[in-house]
mmCIF file of C-alpha atoms in Angstrom:
data_model
loop_
_atom_site.group_PDB
_atom_site.id
_atom_site.type_symbol
_atom_site.label_atom_id
_atom_site.label_comp_id
_atom_site.label_asym_id
_atom_site.label_seq_id
_atom_site.Cartn_x
_atom_site.Cartn_y
_atom_site.Cartn_z
ATOM 1 C CA MET A 2 0.000 0.000 0.000
ATOM 2 C CA ALA A 3 1.368 3.425 -0.971
ATOM 3 C CA TYR A 4 1.661 6.185 1.618
ATOM 4 C CA ILE A 5 3.155 9.640 2.067
ATOM 5 C CA THR A 6 5.134 10.688 5.101
ATOM 6 C CA VAL A 7 5.284 14.381 5.930
ATOM 7 C CA LYS A 8 8.190 15.124 8.241
ATOM 8 C CA GLU A 9 8.012 18.896 8.302
ATOM 9 C CA SER A 10 6.022 21.520 6.461
ATOM 10 C CA PRO A 11 5.767 25.288 6.641
ATOM 11 C CA SER A 12 2.630 26.732 8.219
ATOM 12 C CA LEU A 13 -0.335 27.077 5.906
ATOM 13 C CA ARG A 14 -1.561 30.572 5.058
ATOM 14 C CA GLY A 15 -3.979 32.102 2.597
ATOM 15 C CA THR A 16 -7.618 32.367 1.786
ATOM 16 C CA VAL A 17 -10.072 30.124 0.006
ATOM 17 C CA GLN A 18 -13.139 31.425 -1.805
ATOM 18 C CA ILE A 19 -16.104 29.199 -0.943
ATOM 19 C CA SER A 20 -18.958 29.354 -3.425
ATOM 20 C CA GLY A 21 -22.545 29.521 -2.256
ATOM 21 C CA ALA A 22 -24.740 26.436 -2.116
ATOM 22 C CA LYS A 23 -28.165 26.297 -3.731
ATOM 23 C CA ASN A 24 -29.766 24.295 -0.930
ATOM 24 C CA ALA A 25 -28.568 26.844 1.611
ATOM 25 C CA VAL A 26 -29.412 30.004 -0.311
ATOM 26 C CA LEU A 27 -32.990 29.172 -1.409
ATOM 27 C CA PRO A 28 -34.465 29.193 2.138
ATOM 28 C CA ILE A 29 -32.395 32.286 2.947
ATOM 29 C CA ILE A 30 -33.930 34.032 -0.076
ATOM 30 C CA ALA A 31 -37.416 33.033 1.115
ATOM 31 C CA ALA A 32 -36.583 34.406 4.575
ATOM 32 C CA THR A 33 -35.981 37.877 3.121
ATOM 33 C CA LEU A 34 -39.778 38.179 2.986
ATOM 34 C CA LEU A 35 -39.744 38.412 6.785
ATOM 35 C CA ALA A 36 -37.909 41.742 6.741
ATOM 36 C CA GLU A 37 -39.284 45.142 5.842
ATOM 37 C CA GLY A 38 -36.328 46.719 4.153
ATOM 38 C CA THR A 39 -33.383 45.570 2.125
ATOM 39 C CA SER A 40 -31.584 42.300 2.728
ATOM 40 C CA VAL A 41 -28.235 41.540 1.101
ATOM 41 C CA ILE A 42 -27.121 37.956 0.591
ATOM 42 C CA LYS A 43 -23.551 37.398 -0.566
ATOM 43 C CA GLY A 44 -22.095 34.330 -2.233
ATOM 44 C CA VAL A 45 -25.282 33.575 -4.175
ATOM 45 C CA PRO A 46 -24.737 31.127 -7.039
ATOM 46 C CA ASN A 47 -26.272 32.237 -10.337
ATOM 47 C CA LEU A 48 -28.424 29.158 -10.949
ATOM 48 C CA LYS A 49 -31.818 28.605 -12.538
ATOM 49 C CA ASP A 50 -33.421 27.813 -9.150
ATOM 50 C CA VAL A 51 -32.104 31.094 -7.739
ATOM 51 C CA GLN A 52 -33.509 32.935 -10.760
ATOM 52 C CA VAL A 53 -36.916 31.276 -10.231
ATOM 53 C CA MET A 54 -36.914 32.331 -6.573
ATOM 54 C CA VAL A 55 -36.018 35.913 -7.573
ATOM 55 C CA GLU A 56 -38.925 35.865 -10.083
ATOM 56 C CA LEU A 57 -41.242 34.598 -7.366
ATOM 57 C CA LEU A 58 -40.243 37.393 -4.984
ATOM 58 C CA ALA A 59 -40.890 39.908 -7.776
ATOM 59 C CA CYS A 60 -44.391 38.442 -8.307
ATOM 60 C CA LEU A 61 -45.059 39.003 -4.608
ATOM 61 C CA GLY A 62 -43.986 42.643 -4.910
ATOM 62 C CA ALA A 63 -40.412 42.505 -3.643
ATOM 63 C CA LYS A 64 -37.617 44.175 -5.544
ATOM 64 C CA ALA A 65 -34.894 41.600 -6.079
ATOM 65 C CA GLU A 66 -31.715 41.998 -8.074
ATOM 66 C CA LEU A 67 -28.719 39.738 -8.450
ATOM 67 C CA LYS A 68 -25.490 41.708 -8.975
ATOM 68 C CA GLY A 69 -22.529 39.392 -9.373
ATOM 69 C CA ASP A 70 -22.803 36.987 -6.468
ATOM 70 C CA SER A 71 -24.785 39.381 -4.252
ATOM 71 C CA LEU A 72 -28.567 39.379 -4.101
ATOM 72 C CA PHE A 73 -30.353 42.533 -2.968
ATOM 73 C CA VAL A 74 -33.970 42.056 -1.851
ATOM 74 C CA ASP A 75 -36.250 44.865 -0.724
ATOM 75 C CA ALA A 76 -39.413 43.292 0.705
ATOM 76 C CA SER A 77 -40.832 46.577 2.044
ATOM 77 C CA HIS A 78 -43.761 46.683 -0.347
ATOM 78 C CA ILE A 79 -45.144 43.178 -0.738
ATOM 79 C CA THR A 80 -48.324 43.429 -2.828
ATOM 80 C CA SER A 81 -49.429 39.796 -2.929
ATOM 81 C CA VAL A 82 -49.391 36.727 -0.717
ATOM 82 C CA GLU A 83 -50.209 34.397 -3.611
ATOM 83 C CA ALA A 84 -47.422 32.410 -5.250
ATOM 84 C CA PRO A 85 -48.451 31.591 -8.832
ATOM 85 C CA HIS A 86 -48.550 28.064 -10.223
ATOM 86 C CA GLU A 87 -46.192 28.901 -13.117
ATOM 87 C CA LEU A 88 -43.332 29.544 -10.695
ATOM 88 C CA VAL A 89 -44.090 27.184 -7.813
ATOM 89 C CA ASN A 90 -44.459 24.335 -10.295
ATOM 90 C CA LYS A 91 -40.888 24.895 -11.528
ATOM 91 C CA MET A 92 -39.233 24.293 -8.185
ATOM 92 C CA ARG A 93 -40.233 22.680 -4.888
ATOM 93 C CA ALA A 94 -38.184 25.138 -2.825
ATOM 94 C CA SER A 95 -40.535 27.929 -3.868
ATOM 95 C CA PHE A 96 -42.980 26.491 -1.327
ATOM 96 C CA LEU A 97 -40.663 27.894 1.366
ATOM 97 C CA VAL A 98 -42.201 31.348 0.918
ATOM 98 C CA MET A 99 -45.356 30.100 2.653
ATOM 99 C CA GLY A 100 -43.900 30.182 6.162
ATOM 100 C CA ALA A 101 -42.497 33.679 5.724
ATOM 101 C CA LEU A 102 -45.721 35.069 4.220
ATOM 102 C CA LEU A 103 -47.841 33.414 6.889
ATOM 103 C CA SER A 104 -45.673 34.891 9.619
ATOM 104 C CA ARG A 105 -45.549 38.414 8.255
ATOM 105 C CA PHE A 106 -49.048 38.776 6.753
ATOM 106 C CA GLN A 107 -51.015 36.049 8.599
ATOM 107 C CA ARG A 108 -52.046 34.544 5.264
ATOM 108 C CA ALA A 109 -50.638 32.867 2.185
ATOM 109 C CA LYS A 110 -51.920 31.096 -0.898
ATOM 110 C CA ILE A 111 -49.422 28.833 -2.613
ATOM 111 C CA SER A 112 -49.887 26.577 -5.594
ATOM 112 C CA LEU A 113 -49.117 22.930 -4.933
ATOM 113 C CA PRO A 114 -45.353 22.576 -5.499
ATOM 114 C CA GLY A 115 -43.688 20.766 -8.371
ATOM 115 C CA GLY A 116 -40.175 20.551 -9.662
ATOM 116 C CA CYS A 117 -39.022 17.372 -7.967
ATOM 117 C CA ALA A 118 -37.696 14.601 -10.186
ATOM 118 C CA ILE A 119 -36.273 12.466 -7.356
ATOM 119 C CA GLY A 120 -39.475 11.076 -5.960
ATOM 120 C CA SER A 121 -42.322 11.988 -3.677
ATOM 121 C CA ARG A 122 -41.539 14.674 -1.120
ATOM 122 C CA PRO A 123 -44.807 15.612 0.511
ATOM 123 C CA ILE A 124 -45.524 18.921 2.189
ATOM 124 C CA ASP A 125 -47.790 17.525 4.882
ATOM 125 C CA LEU A 126 -45.151 18.110 7.584
ATOM 126 C CA HIS A 127 -44.960 21.793 6.627
ATOM 127 C CA LEU A 128 -48.724 22.101 6.968
ATOM 128 C CA LYS A 129 -48.800 20.162 10.249
ATOM 129 C CA GLY A 130 -46.221 22.584 11.642
ATOM 130 C CA PHE A 131 -48.199 25.658 10.531
ATOM 131 C CA GLU A 132 -51.306 24.250 12.220
ATOM 132 C CA ALA A 133 -49.325 23.592 15.422
ATOM 133 C CA LEU A 134 -48.455 27.307 15.438
ATOM 134 C CA GLY A 135 -52.130 28.295 15.119
ATOM 135 C CA ALA A 136 -52.726 28.569 11.372
ATOM 136 C CA THR A 137 -55.788 27.245 9.593
ATOM 137 C CA VAL A 138 -54.739 25.335 6.483
ATOM 138 C CA ASN A 139 -56.980 24.383 3.558
ATOM 139 C CA ILE A 140 -55.882 22.263 0.613
ATOM 140 C CA ILE A 141 -57.877 22.913 -2.530
ATOM 141 C CA ASP A 142 -57.105 19.991 -4.838
ATOM 142 C CA GLU A 143 -58.140 20.614 -8.415
ATOM 143 C CA GLY A 144 -56.786 17.275 -9.641
ATOM 144 C CA LEU A 145 -54.017 16.416 -12.099
ATOM 145 C CA GLN A 146 -51.299 18.007 -9.965
ATOM 146 C CA SER A 147 -53.067 21.324 -9.755
ATOM 147 C CA GLY A 148 -54.562 23.071 -6.819
ATOM 148 C CA TYR A 149 -53.316 25.241 -4.026
ATOM 149 C CA ILE A 150 -52.957 25.616 -0.304
ATOM 150 C CA GLU A 151 -54.439 28.495 1.638
ATOM 151 C CA ALA A 152 -53.304 29.210 5.151
ATOM 152 C CA HIS A 153 -54.308 31.999 7.489
ATOM 153 C CA ALA A 154 -54.104 32.956 11.116
ATOM 154 C CA GLU A 155 -56.586 35.166 12.908
ATOM 155 C CA GLU A 156 -53.735 36.785 14.807
ATOM 156 C CA TYR A 157 -49.995 36.293 14.808
ATOM 157 C CA LEU A 158 -48.900 32.696 15.014
ATOM 158 C CA GLN A 159 -48.021 31.446 18.479
ATOM 159 C CA GLY A 160 -45.066 29.331 19.518
ATOM 160 C CA GLY A 161 -45.807 25.756 20.325
ATOM 161 C CA LYS A 162 -44.505 22.229 20.200
ATOM 162 C CA VAL A 163 -44.083 20.911 16.699
ATOM 163 C CA TYR A 164 -43.422 17.214 16.259
ATOM 164 C CA LEU A 165 -42.350 16.001 12.828
ATOM 165 C CA ASP A 166 -43.042 12.328 12.137
ATOM 166 C CA PHE A 167 -39.682 12.078 10.394
ATOM 167 C CA PRO A 168 -36.779 14.460 9.760
ATOM 168 C CA SER A 169 -37.423 17.105 7.117
ATOM 169 C CA VAL A 170 -35.010 19.957 6.472
ATOM 170 C CA GLY A 171 -37.478 21.843 4.252
ATOM 171 C CA ALA A 172 -40.345 21.554 6.716
ATOM 172 C CA THR A 173 -38.092 22.675 9.553
ATOM 173 C CA GLU A 174 -36.946 25.732 7.567
ATOM 174 C CA ASN A 175 -40.513 26.649 6.603
ATOM 175 C CA ILE A 176 -41.896 26.191 10.128
ATOM 176 C CA LEU A 177 -39.043 28.249 11.618
ATOM 177 C CA MET A 178 -39.845 31.097 9.221
ATOM 178 C CA ALA A 179 -43.511 30.916 10.217
ATOM 179 C CA ALA A 180 -42.541 30.935 13.885
#
């Protein structure tokens, strides 16, 4: 078996540029809806999913612009709490705006998500978490993978115990934004 023996080496110095990760940045982009004002996210990869999320924020009334690897989002003037089917159907992560909208505006209407080619990934845990925080959730199924989910809260959502039947990163992110 081959091996390398290092007897002495100089100390290591320098910097390494770490690129942004899609699975990290998409929920962060959704979370910008929680803030009135401008959020700046650095290290954003210029990917199709990021572009879809930026389009979705624009449909909701946010001003979002990607300059280099920095994304500037001004969510001061949200005009809609409805995420359209054309965008939500392109990418599952777009469903993450529901928690933020529900928290900030006490209501949200999101098309049933699409965009997942790796198998079934239900959103029932997200909805269970929203209900545990005091939201009323209605699923309007129009068949053939169309329909939407409406959620509203009479007042601000309240903290509570949320038990997920199995681990779900996406549900946890969405529920935390709602909380």
